[in-house]
Amino acid sequence: MESSTPDHADHHAANNNNKKPRNNPNLITTSDHLRHVESMATMPSGAGNISHLNAVILGESLASEENDLVFPSDHFSRQAHVSSPQQYLEMYKRSIEDPAGFWSDIAATFFWKQKWGQPVYSENLDVRKGDIRIEWFKGGITNICYNCLDTNVEAGLGDKIAFYWEGSELGVDATLTYTQLLKNVCQLANYLKDVGVKKGDAVVVYLPMLMELPITMLACARIGAVHSVVFAGFSAESLAQRIVDCKPKVVITCNAVKRGSKVIHLKDIVDAALIESSQSGVSVDVCLTYENQSAMKRESTKWLEGRDVWWQDVIPKYPTTCAVEWVDAEDPLFLLYTSGSTGKPKGVLHTTGGYMVYAATTFKYAFDYNSSDIYWCTADCGWITGHSYVTYGPLLNGATAVLYEGAPNYPDPGRCWDVVDKYKVTIFYTAPTLVRSLMRDSDEYVTRYSRKSLRVLGSVGEPINPSAWRWFFNVVGDSKCPISDTWWQTETGGFMITPLPGAWPQKPGSATFPFFGVQAVIVDEKGVEIEGECSGYLCVKCSWPGAFRTLYGDHERYETTYFKPFPGYYFSGDGCSRDKDGYHWLTGRVDDVINVSGHRIGTAEVESALVSHPQCAEGAVVGVEHEVKGQGIYAFVTLVEGVPYSEELRKSLVLAVRKQIGAFAAPDRIHWAPGLPKTRSGKIMRRILRKIASRQLDELGDTSTLAEPNVVDQLIALADV
């Protein structure tokens, strides 16, 4: 990265204490909502290699890192969509003061069969004033698949590559142009209509990262069906829960997939889930199965005649054109289940119009996307990142994206950079978990590849610790690529707080400032907004187009979880610090949800899986810092009376969780517990368990309120058993 722009240098020269001079005629006068960014300090410049490269200490304090600023180069800023703090402030100010006008202007760039009515949006985020309600562009008639595909083909992009697909094995790859993708989507859409799928019906999708996954999502959207993609790492029990909740007309899967050298039999998992869901009164008549030949031949696949259908036998026979089902902006687009702090997963429901506008706009600005970019997001479509930033966001911008089926370190830790060089990837978006795991291997796995094409890096899923940020910046990006460290959630639909790579100087580990239209506030325990430099609970006041509208079939839980904790606000469930310059630093979950490698896992889900084991009497699960995964799962287990501790039993308990939820939720540690620290009312004191798990034994605090204070000493004594 080059040194700072002349503007930065002038500010610095004119103002030795690094604050913008108040008499600067170019400084925007801002109203209250901009109070945390208007006086942004312009720190000494000098981007390039950042120090502390070897300080791989996880969980380090943010304060000591705050003063490292990384400025975009002159060249990058000049060409960026948002090229300065001044331009960001102008756009942000309008987005807050005139949200209807700001978002209408953007929405008008999409195709609408019929324009939305007035008002542009209506909302109630205050439970004291009645039901929570969010609506954007209501009355507008559109279709997101049409905007992703047909409009791009009509604009002359038919021969442009929509997807490069990279298989798990080296040398196995494929491409789809926009025209080819549209034809494949239409064929599947026609089949779904033929088997009775209508507007509003649910389709459950349990596929790995084959091109058939985004094809399926788009085909559902084309006919107004609601897709519910389930990550193909979830167990049969978890899949069955989701099937029972949304009662799909069709389940779509493939027979098997390879993860590295291991074959996972997805169809067997689906079969077991369909048996379980039918026992709960929900039967599915059609299981469309793609034959993934590289992992498993069809002869070896278990089959139920009359229900199971091979994709390759039926889909190619259908016409390559399919009429679009025009839908209202507020008609549902997809369901995505996310872990709750109680056992049952929550079906997050996103609607069409606002989500479309928001996903496309956040993609364009946060990655500074240009039509010549080749974009790769390593996320799976089983998560929200794969919805907004693998499928919809890129295609709505006419982008070329890479889909990768395999593991990021297969056959060795250099695979990501091999893929980057092969496709000349310019924008690379991944999770801190992957960054940290690659950090543990030799830098030589990175530096043996050119990576010259890279222009922007991105981070998603959890806060990225400053040492991992620096390694990503210095080693992967050769100190020349800004990092879009994005904070957002399944519920928000798109980025909420993110750097705009050409505008603001960055601080390693900070998500920087709110995106357009997002009023992020930090509140205390009483829900009072805190000013200036502070830490507290991250909330959002006022709606934004990408917000989810409800939890499927449970609006009461939607209100209780997200809007009752702090009336008048959407409560994110995350903690946040704001520094003296207005930069936001996410501090992780404040409730009983653990963020493992970007996967949100409810502690209650893991606890109920443990307790389902016949020899487990009680379990309590907490999150602990993990060098690679961000957070790990630490389980305290009380056994049935008379059952001895053993390594076999420990493995058996882990297996129970793997079977019920999936391998990604398996506890990293099981700590034998003769009893759990409880209040006299029976509430488990997780604060104490977290301290024991983190070995912060001098910070246990007052234990006198416990029903049995000596339990704590027993747990400490068993820490290494």
XYZ file of C-alpha atoms in Angstrom:
721
model
C 0.000 0.000 0.000
C 1.301 3.451 -0.822
C 1.562 6.249 1.690
C -1.415 8.376 2.580
C -3.244 10.721 0.264
C -2.311 14.443 0.226
C -5.511 15.111 2.187
C -4.287 12.927 5.020
C -0.879 14.549 4.964
C -2.409 18.051 5.014
C -4.608 17.223 7.972
C -1.627 15.835 9.797
C 0.562 18.855 9.047
C -2.150 21.303 9.987
C -3.032 19.585 13.188
C -0.370 18.057 15.355
C -2.783 16.385 17.735
C -4.168 14.366 14.799
C -7.686 15.783 15.063
C -9.397 17.317 12.040
C -9.310 21.114 12.340
C -12.771 22.345 13.259
C -12.520 25.266 10.827
C -11.977 22.990 7.845
C -14.458 24.350 5.248
C -14.843 20.855 3.745
C -16.001 19.284 7.000
C -19.665 18.327 6.884
C -21.779 19.647 9.692
C -23.569 16.608 10.940
C -26.593 15.942 13.008
C -26.786 13.742 16.079
C -26.627 10.348 14.352
C -23.154 11.135 12.963
C -21.659 12.263 16.252
C -19.391 9.206 16.477
C -17.816 9.601 13.058
C -17.691 13.319 12.313
C -14.632 13.964 14.491
C -12.773 10.901 13.241
C -9.077 11.414 13.980
C -6.738 11.257 11.023
C -3.861 9.268 12.440
C -0.271 9.334 11.182
C -0.132 7.614 7.827
C 2.321 5.043 6.563
C 0.517 1.948 5.401
C 2.605 -0.924 4.205
C 3.945 -3.727 6.328
C 2.329 -3.653 9.742
C 4.351 -4.433 12.832
C 3.608 -7.163 15.407
C 3.384 -9.758 12.675
C 4.494 -12.521 15.018
C 2.308 -11.480 17.934
C 0.003 -14.452 17.581
C -1.605 -14.017 20.979
C -5.299 -14.685 20.747
C -7.666 -12.663 22.833
C -5.201 -9.792 23.155
C -6.674 -6.503 24.292
C -7.885 -4.251 21.539
C -6.793 -1.039 23.212
C -3.086 -1.614 22.686
C -3.694 -2.239 18.990
C -5.929 0.723 18.276
C -3.346 3.162 16.999
C -2.244 1.196 13.945
C -4.046 2.731 10.998
C -3.925 1.431 7.452
C -4.812 3.934 4.765
C -6.011 3.006 1.289
C -3.538 4.002 -1.403
C -4.148 7.058 -3.571
C -4.644 4.786 -6.563
C -7.224 2.596 -4.782
C -9.186 5.530 -3.343
C -9.339 7.438 -6.631
C -11.018 4.489 -8.343
C -13.276 3.405 -5.449
C -17.070 3.768 -5.369
C -16.669 5.621 -2.059
C -13.321 7.362 -2.139
C -13.131 9.389 1.067
C -14.580 9.798 4.574
C -16.256 12.951 3.214
C -18.145 10.988 0.532
C -19.117 8.282 3.041
C -20.483 10.920 5.404
C -22.522 12.586 2.668
C -24.069 9.272 1.584
C -24.547 8.036 5.148
C -26.173 11.291 6.211
C -28.702 11.074 3.388
C -29.395 7.382 4.080
C -30.369 8.216 7.683
C -32.189 11.493 7.106
C -34.019 10.395 3.932
C -34.088 6.584 3.934
C -37.104 6.469 1.613
C -35.360 8.584 -1.029
C -31.955 6.970 -0.586
C -33.192 3.373 -0.973
C -35.791 4.239 -3.631
C -33.063 5.637 -5.880
C -31.096 2.371 -5.522
C -34.176 0.143 -5.864
C -35.090 1.907 -9.102
C -31.978 0.411 -10.746
C -33.571 -3.071 -10.518
C -36.398 -4.495 -12.614
C -39.874 -4.139 -11.105
C -42.955 -5.375 -12.920
C -44.815 -2.803 -10.875
C -43.379 -0.003 -8.761
C -43.911 -0.018 -4.994
C -46.481 2.201 -3.369
C -46.221 4.780 -0.604
C -44.864 4.842 1.997
C -41.585 3.299 0.777
C -41.217 1.598 4.153
C -43.215 1.241 7.361
C -41.944 -0.070 10.668
C -42.566 -0.549 14.354
C -39.536 -1.671 16.348
C -41.052 -0.857 19.728
C -42.940 -3.707 21.440
C -44.632 -1.135 23.677
C -46.436 0.247 20.622
C -47.855 -3.015 19.295
C -46.634 -5.857 17.083
C -43.163 -5.570 15.595
C -43.500 -4.881 11.866
C -41.005 -4.100 9.094
C -42.003 -3.567 5.441
C -40.011 -2.179 2.504
C -41.214 -1.502 -1.057
C -44.594 -3.127 -0.305
C -46.761 -3.281 -3.407
C -43.684 -3.461 -5.617
C -43.857 -6.537 -7.859
C -40.561 -8.163 -8.849
C -38.592 -11.438 -8.889
C -35.045 -11.810 -7.568
C -34.148 -14.632 -9.995
C -35.191 -12.417 -12.921
C -32.950 -9.647 -11.574
C -30.045 -12.064 -11.052
C -30.195 -13.737 -14.467
C -32.626 -12.458 -17.122
C -31.700 -8.790 -16.740
C -27.971 -9.622 -17.035
C -28.536 -11.726 -20.163
C -30.697 -8.968 -21.666
C -27.929 -6.457 -20.870
C -25.494 -8.418 -23.033
C -23.771 -10.401 -20.274
C -25.074 -13.794 -21.462
C -21.603 -15.064 -22.368
C -19.995 -13.770 -19.165
C -19.007 -16.476 -16.670
C -21.441 -16.441 -13.730
C -19.728 -19.275 -11.829
C -16.379 -20.981 -11.950
C -16.724 -24.254 -10.059
C -13.645 -25.853 -8.523
C -14.046 -29.460 -7.399
C -12.429 -30.994 -4.343
C -9.835 -32.860 -6.444
C -7.185 -30.929 -8.345
C -8.048 -30.471 -12.022
C -11.789 -31.080 -11.581
C -13.638 -27.905 -12.568
C -16.500 -26.430 -14.608
C -18.006 -23.108 -15.674
C -21.475 -21.677 -16.263
C -22.188 -18.518 -18.233
C -25.188 -16.366 -17.352
C -27.094 -17.834 -20.316
C -26.261 -21.429 -19.300
C -27.141 -20.737 -15.676
C -30.498 -19.272 -16.687
C -31.303 -22.352 -18.808
C -30.367 -24.760 -15.977
C -32.437 -22.775 -13.472
C -35.461 -22.817 -15.805
C -35.244 -26.594 -16.275
C -35.282 -27.224 -12.528
C -38.018 -24.609 -12.009
C -40.203 -26.374 -14.606
C -39.643 -29.718 -12.863
C -40.559 -28.284 -9.457
C -43.780 -26.855 -10.892
C -44.491 -30.241 -12.488
C -44.298 -32.048 -9.134
C -46.696 -29.557 -7.561
C -44.473 -26.894 -6.007
C -46.368 -23.606 -5.997
C -45.745 -20.048 -4.859
C -45.206 -20.007 -1.098
C -44.380 -23.741 -0.811
C -41.176 -24.685 0.993
C -38.329 -26.693 -0.575
C -35.583 -28.049 1.703
C -32.127 -28.139 0.108
C -29.375 -30.344 1.552
C -26.551 -30.024 -0.965
C -22.789 -29.455 -0.827
C -21.101 -26.695 -2.844
C -21.999 -28.024 -6.269
C -23.313 -25.599 -8.879
C -26.661 -27.316 -8.342
C -26.947 -25.523 -4.980
C -27.268 -21.933 -6.272
C -29.203 -23.325 -9.275
C -31.749 -24.766 -6.815
C -32.017 -21.537 -4.817
C -32.622 -19.529 -7.987
C -35.133 -22.048 -9.375
C -37.186 -21.812 -6.183
C -37.059 -18.006 -6.310
C -38.132 -18.027 -9.968
C -41.421 -19.777 -9.179
C -42.040 -18.027 -5.843
C -41.193 -21.080 -3.731
C -39.405 -20.583 -0.403
C -36.042 -22.327 -0.193
C -34.653 -23.552 3.101
C -31.015 -24.532 2.624
C -29.656 -26.769 5.375
C -25.869 -26.943 5.700
C -24.783 -30.399 4.511
C -22.866 -30.982 7.747
C -25.970 -31.119 9.934
C -27.070 -34.477 11.295
C -30.245 -36.357 10.357
C -31.904 -35.194 13.601
C -31.159 -31.534 12.878
C -32.354 -31.899 9.278
C -35.555 -33.623 10.459
C -36.262 -30.737 12.884
C -36.111 -28.273 10.000
C -38.265 -30.480 7.743
C -40.922 -30.806 10.452
C -40.946 -27.051 11.009
C -41.395 -25.895 7.394
C -43.164 -28.970 5.863
C -41.510 -28.899 2.421
C -43.059 -30.281 -0.781
C -39.645 -31.533 -1.980
C -36.228 -32.277 -0.487
C -33.235 -31.853 -2.820
C -29.903 -33.531 -2.063
C -27.070 -35.501 -3.654
C -25.943 -39.039 -2.960
C -22.549 -38.206 -1.418
C -19.750 -35.664 -1.207
C -16.018 -35.849 -0.580
C -14.521 -33.779 2.225
C -10.818 -34.095 1.534
C -10.331 -37.823 1.057
C -13.385 -38.791 3.149
C -16.753 -39.667 1.555
C -19.872 -38.418 3.373
C -23.133 -40.197 2.469
C -25.592 -37.307 2.331
C -28.471 -39.349 0.929
C -28.282 -41.728 3.923
C -28.591 -38.712 6.249
C -31.615 -37.454 4.296
C -33.209 -40.936 4.370
C -32.860 -41.061 8.158
C -34.236 -37.506 8.482
C -37.272 -38.343 6.316
C -38.040 -41.396 8.463
C -37.794 -39.271 11.607
C -39.922 -36.428 10.198
C -42.623 -38.854 9.033
C -42.815 -40.171 12.599
C -43.578 -36.572 13.605
C -46.379 -36.429 11.049
C -44.550 -34.668 8.201
C -43.946 -36.823 5.129
C -42.221 -35.665 1.937
C -43.251 -37.258 -1.358
C -40.252 -36.303 -3.522
C -36.528 -36.562 -2.819
C -34.659 -35.225 -5.867
C -31.099 -36.584 -5.745
C -28.119 -35.377 -7.754
C -25.631 -38.103 -8.659
C -22.278 -36.712 -7.543
C -20.212 -39.222 -9.504
C -16.827 -38.152 -8.162
C -17.932 -39.182 -4.658
C -20.285 -42.136 -5.276
C -21.931 -43.991 -8.143
C -25.682 -44.371 -8.310
C -25.501 -48.190 -8.073
C -24.162 -47.841 -4.517
C -26.892 -45.381 -3.445
C -29.778 -46.611 -1.303
C -33.068 -45.929 -3.075
C -36.771 -45.711 -2.319
C -38.799 -46.183 -5.484
C -41.691 -43.759 -5.875
C -40.084 -41.090 -3.689
C -36.489 -40.827 -4.867
C -35.706 -39.328 -8.285
C -32.309 -38.905 -9.971
C -31.689 -35.294 -10.983
C -29.818 -36.335 -14.136
C -32.722 -38.557 -15.264
C -35.398 -35.861 -15.220
C -34.106 -32.278 -15.174
C -32.381 -32.238 -18.629
C -35.702 -33.240 -20.263
C -37.446 -30.017 -19.236
C -37.666 -26.819 -21.346
C -34.908 -24.238 -20.877
C -37.346 -21.365 -20.507
C -39.717 -20.889 -17.586
C -42.198 -18.125 -16.912
C -41.412 -15.979 -13.895
C -43.736 -15.911 -10.879
C -43.947 -12.213 -10.063
C -44.091 -11.646 -6.317
C -44.647 -8.773 -3.937
C -41.561 -7.245 -2.326
C -42.851 -8.549 1.020
C -43.482 -12.116 -0.191
C -41.117 -14.650 1.438
C -37.892 -15.551 -0.374
C -36.152 -17.985 1.967
C -36.010 -19.552 5.404
C -32.692 -20.107 7.123
C -32.527 -21.821 10.482
C -30.142 -20.457 13.084
C -29.348 -21.744 16.548
C -31.318 -20.297 19.399
C -30.456 -20.000 23.054
C -33.253 -22.497 23.614
C -33.060 -25.890 21.960
C -35.313 -25.368 18.931
C -33.638 -23.714 15.890
C -35.182 -20.445 14.729
C -36.510 -20.179 11.165
C -35.315 -16.737 10.070
C -37.615 -15.495 7.292
C -36.377 -13.051 4.648
C -38.642 -11.455 2.072
C -37.863 -10.527 -1.523
C -37.624 -6.823 -2.368
C -35.746 -5.252 0.518
C -33.377 -8.206 0.780
C -32.609 -8.009 -2.956
C -31.781 -4.297 -2.819
C -29.739 -4.631 0.385
C -27.706 -7.726 -0.604
C -26.795 -6.181 -3.951
C -25.871 -2.782 -2.493
C -23.761 -4.101 0.392
C -21.885 -6.390 -2.024
C -21.124 -3.519 -4.388
C -19.837 -1.061 -1.792
C -18.181 -3.246 0.868
C -16.029 -5.039 -1.720
C -15.771 -2.025 -4.024
C -16.958 -4.370 -6.784
C -16.143 -3.608 -10.436
C -17.337 -5.531 -13.503
C -13.832 -6.891 -14.169
C -13.510 -8.477 -10.695
C -13.346 -12.217 -10.073
C -14.902 -12.820 -6.669
C -14.490 -15.784 -4.311
C -16.352 -16.238 -1.049
C -15.329 -19.468 0.699
C -18.632 -19.786 2.601
C -21.135 -22.576 2.074
C -24.647 -21.703 0.872
C -25.923 -23.498 3.982
C -25.189 -20.264 5.869
C -26.443 -16.710 5.306
C -23.068 -15.689 3.842
C -23.626 -18.161 1.019
C -27.082 -16.723 0.365
C -26.179 -13.036 0.311
C -22.569 -13.161 -0.872
C -22.215 -16.340 -2.948
C -25.549 -16.411 -4.762
C -27.671 -13.267 -4.667
C -25.301 -10.319 -4.076
C -22.781 -11.264 -6.789
C -25.366 -12.261 -9.430
C -27.430 -9.106 -8.859
C -24.256 -7.177 -9.726
C -23.516 -9.303 -12.816
C -20.372 -10.645 -11.136
C -18.226 -13.704 -11.843
C -17.910 -15.832 -8.701
C -15.908 -18.927 -7.745
C -17.615 -21.882 -6.036
C -15.315 -24.348 -4.282
C -16.556 -27.765 -3.219
C -13.561 -28.918 -1.203
C -11.768 -28.203 2.051
C -9.550 -25.080 2.121
C -6.475 -27.064 3.158
C -6.885 -30.022 0.775
C -4.625 -31.473 -0.481
C -2.388 -29.008 1.399
C -2.678 -25.576 3.065
C -1.800 -23.820 -0.197
C -5.031 -24.788 -1.957
C -6.749 -21.391 -1.482
C -3.911 -19.532 -3.161
C -3.731 -22.118 -5.927
C -7.416 -21.370 -6.632
C -6.771 -17.603 -6.412
C -4.004 -17.849 -9.024
C -5.935 -20.264 -11.259
C -8.962 -17.965 -11.614
C -7.122 -14.638 -11.055
C -9.350 -13.910 -8.039
C -9.450 -10.198 -7.176
C -11.797 -10.241 -4.140
C -11.311 -12.979 -1.525
C -13.849 -13.246 1.320
C -13.356 -15.793 4.108
C -13.658 -16.456 7.853
C -11.145 -15.664 10.623
C -11.184 -19.391 11.450
C -9.631 -20.190 8.093
C -7.160 -17.327 8.405
C -6.027 -18.588 11.817
C -5.731 -22.201 10.674
C -3.598 -21.141 7.696
C -1.467 -18.956 9.987
C -0.427 -22.095 11.856
C 1.137 -23.522 8.739
C 4.250 -22.192 7.080
C 3.959 -18.846 5.265
C 5.651 -20.689 2.419
C 2.259 -22.252 1.581
C 1.108 -18.705 0.770
C 4.215 -17.142 -0.717
C 4.841 -19.940 -3.230
C 1.803 -18.579 -5.112
C 1.672 -15.228 -6.893
C -1.659 -13.809 -5.533
C -0.914 -10.740 -7.680
C -4.546 -10.562 -8.797
C -5.858 -9.889 -5.256
C -7.310 -6.408 -4.760
C -9.654 -6.645 -1.736
C -9.766 -9.135 1.154
C -12.784 -9.761 3.370
C -13.546 -11.355 6.729
C -16.867 -12.766 7.983
C -18.431 -14.808 10.769
C -16.881 -13.425 13.940
C -14.512 -10.653 15.019
C -11.039 -11.148 13.530
C -8.338 -10.714 16.148
C -5.689 -8.098 15.283
C -2.801 -10.578 14.899
C -4.790 -12.644 12.369
C -5.796 -9.400 10.596
C -2.135 -8.419 10.284
C -1.091 -11.828 8.931
C -3.967 -11.745 6.413
C -2.960 -8.219 5.367
C 0.822 -8.659 5.317
C 1.257 -12.206 4.050
C -1.849 -12.977 1.974
C -2.413 -9.457 0.640
C 1.256 -8.442 0.391
C 0.376 -5.297 2.384
C -1.611 -3.856 -0.519
C -5.193 -5.135 -0.107
C -7.672 -3.445 2.247
C -9.694 -5.876 4.391
C -13.481 -5.565 4.569
C -14.025 -6.921 8.080
C -17.800 -7.260 7.989
C -20.172 -7.493 10.951
C -23.670 -8.774 10.238
C -25.959 -11.729 11.041
C -28.373 -14.243 9.531
C -31.105 -11.936 10.780
C -29.747 -8.739 9.191
C -29.560 -10.158 5.657
C -26.434 -8.177 4.781
C -23.523 -6.154 6.127
C -24.324 -3.769 8.994
C -20.921 -2.462 10.079
C -18.087 -2.708 7.564
C -15.127 -0.811 6.186
C -15.625 0.693 2.739
C -12.177 -0.105 1.372
C -11.498 3.175 -0.443
C -12.923 5.489 2.200
C -11.766 5.001 5.770
C -8.356 4.145 7.160
C -8.622 0.766 8.850
C -7.675 -0.461 12.299
C -6.721 -4.147 12.499
C -9.644 -5.991 14.079
C -12.234 -3.204 13.862
C -15.412 -3.480 11.766
C -15.124 0.331 11.394
C -18.415 2.213 10.725
C -22.084 1.427 9.979
C -23.230 0.765 6.435
C -25.657 3.161 4.740
C -29.039 3.218 6.436
C -27.821 1.448 9.590
C -28.156 3.315 12.886
C -25.934 1.266 15.167
C -26.071 2.259 18.826
C -24.431 0.932 21.980
C -26.659 0.726 25.053
C -26.112 -0.127 28.712
C -27.992 -2.765 30.720
C -30.959 -0.414 31.070
C -31.164 0.218 27.331
C -29.828 3.763 27.558
C -27.653 4.828 24.610
C -24.032 5.448 25.616
C -22.063 8.271 24.070
C -18.447 8.409 22.934
C -15.827 5.845 23.891
C -17.650 2.942 25.547
C -18.577 -0.734 25.696
C -22.043 -2.216 25.866
C -24.773 -4.001 23.945
C -24.970 -3.461 20.189
C -28.441 -2.476 18.996
C -29.930 -0.950 15.858
C -32.645 1.683 15.829
C -34.882 2.007 12.771
C -35.205 -0.713 10.140
C -33.094 -1.347 7.044
C -34.258 -3.091 3.834
C -32.427 -6.392 4.461
C -33.870 -7.037 7.930
C -35.676 -10.328 8.527
C -39.409 -9.971 9.010
C -40.238 -12.742 11.481
C -39.320 -16.182 12.788
C -41.288 -18.702 10.751
C -44.445 -19.680 12.595
C -43.332 -17.943 15.804
C -43.669 -14.152 15.672
C -43.864 -14.055 19.460
C -40.399 -15.577 19.780
C -39.147 -13.072 17.164
C -40.337 -10.207 19.336
C -39.124 -11.753 22.600
C -35.639 -12.581 21.320
C -34.780 -9.482 19.345
C -37.046 -6.603 20.380
C -38.043 -7.103 24.032
C -34.563 -6.924 25.628
C -34.290 -3.218 24.695
C -37.687 -1.843 23.574
C -37.426 0.441 20.554
C -34.327 -1.317 19.225
C -33.298 -4.453 17.367
C -30.949 -6.231 19.795
C -28.113 -8.022 18.017
C -27.103 -10.211 20.959
C -23.506 -9.008 20.528
C -21.301 -6.857 22.679
C -19.466 -3.917 21.122
C -16.874 -1.313 22.034
C -16.550 2.059 20.341
C -13.162 3.768 20.523
C -12.341 7.477 20.703
C -12.432 7.731 16.893
C -15.875 6.173 16.551
C -14.573 2.810 15.290
C -16.605 -0.256 16.311
C -14.984 -3.350 17.850
C -17.220 -6.414 18.167
C -16.650 -8.391 21.362
C -18.772 -11.480 20.649
C -22.010 -12.953 21.944
C -23.510 -11.812 25.217
C -26.062 -14.630 25.434
C -25.810 -18.400 25.464
C -24.851 -18.795 21.840
C -21.328 -19.908 20.945
C -19.720 -18.765 17.691
C -17.617 -21.711 16.471
C -15.848 -20.960 13.191
C -18.627 -18.522 12.369
C -21.343 -21.122 13.076
C -23.724 -19.953 15.793
C -24.502 -22.857 18.091
C -26.961 -22.574 20.960
C -25.592 -23.937 24.236
C -29.040 -25.408 24.918
C -28.844 -27.499 21.730
C -25.513 -29.014 22.754
C -26.682 -29.553 26.333
C -29.817 -31.389 25.219
C -27.719 -33.589 22.921
C -25.411 -34.478 25.838
C -28.314 -35.200 28.188
C -29.825 -37.544 25.588
C -26.907 -39.881 26.372
C -28.190 -42.517 28.837
C -25.235 -42.040 31.185
C -25.370 -38.233 31.319
C -27.495 -36.768 34.107
C -26.828 -33.105 33.396
C -24.704 -30.932 31.123
C -23.722 -27.283 30.971
C -21.911 -25.826 27.982
C -19.890 -22.616 27.710
C -17.744 -21.037 25.026
C -14.004 -20.622 25.478
C -11.399 -18.951 23.319
C -9.992 -21.282 20.679
C -6.837 -20.572 18.725
C -8.324 -21.551 15.376
C -12.122 -21.595 15.705
C -12.512 -18.329 17.600
C -14.638 -20.032 20.221
C -14.584 -23.660 21.255
C -17.248 -25.666 23.078
C -16.423 -26.611 26.669
C -18.884 -28.993 28.320
C -19.326 -29.759 32.019
C -20.975 -33.169 32.392
C -22.563 -34.730 35.470
C -22.919 -38.487 35.090
C -25.699 -40.747 36.295
C -25.083 -41.919 39.868
C -22.529 -44.742 40.031
C -21.194 -44.362 36.470
C -17.377 -44.032 36.505
C -15.427 -41.495 34.445
C -13.688 -43.033 31.432
C -12.115 -42.008 28.144
C -14.569 -44.270 26.275
C -17.505 -42.466 27.864
C -15.984 -39.097 26.977
C -15.760 -40.156 23.325
C -19.283 -41.555 23.448
C -20.662 -38.215 24.713
C -18.883 -36.305 21.936
C -20.311 -38.793 19.439
C -23.837 -38.166 20.764
C -23.484 -34.459 19.963
C -21.980 -35.168 16.538
C -24.878 -37.483 15.729
C -27.634 -35.127 16.885
C -26.288 -31.794 15.647
C -23.195 -32.315 13.502
C -19.422 -32.549 13.805
C -19.001 -28.754 13.979
C -20.896 -28.723 17.328
C -18.801 -31.449 18.993
C -17.389 -30.326 22.367
C -13.648 -29.630 22.316
C -13.430 -30.507 25.987
C -15.536 -32.527 28.423
C -14.973 -31.659 32.073
C -16.334 -34.168 34.600
C -18.619 -32.460 37.111
C -19.927 -34.181 40.255
C -22.291 -31.202 40.479
C -22.812 -27.812 38.839
C -22.636 -24.408 40.539
C -26.251 -23.336 40.984
C -28.105 -20.587 42.757
C -30.640 -21.596 45.373
C -33.339 -21.172 42.754
C -31.599 -23.794 40.604
C -30.069 -21.501 37.947
C -26.671 -22.651 36.705
C -24.036 -19.947 37.252
C -22.412 -20.016 33.815
C -20.231 -17.060 34.723
C -18.355 -19.339 37.142
C -18.174 -22.171 34.606
C -16.670 -19.796 32.015
C -13.990 -18.726 34.497
C -13.140 -22.347 35.339
C -13.061 -23.297 31.657
C -10.749 -20.350 30.899
C -8.625 -21.149 34.006
C -9.273 -17.659 35.377
C -9.484 -19.068 38.876
C -8.584 -15.808 40.588
C -11.647 -14.141 39.027
C -14.399 -16.448 40.254
C -16.055 -13.658 42.238
C -18.543 -14.218 45.001
C -19.587 -17.859 45.317
C -21.434 -17.490 48.630
C -24.819 -17.282 46.891
C -24.410 -20.800 45.499
C -26.554 -23.558 46.903
C -23.384 -25.674 47.338
C -20.248 -23.485 47.229
C -17.905 -26.518 47.583
C -18.927 -27.664 44.059
C -16.540 -25.025 42.683
C -13.528 -26.566 44.466
C -14.507 -30.018 43.166
C -14.676 -28.718 39.590
C -11.280 -27.036 39.876
C -9.776 -30.260 41.234
C -11.191 -32.200 38.252
C -9.950 -29.693 35.657
C -7.265 -31.986 34.289
C -8.993 -35.347 34.718
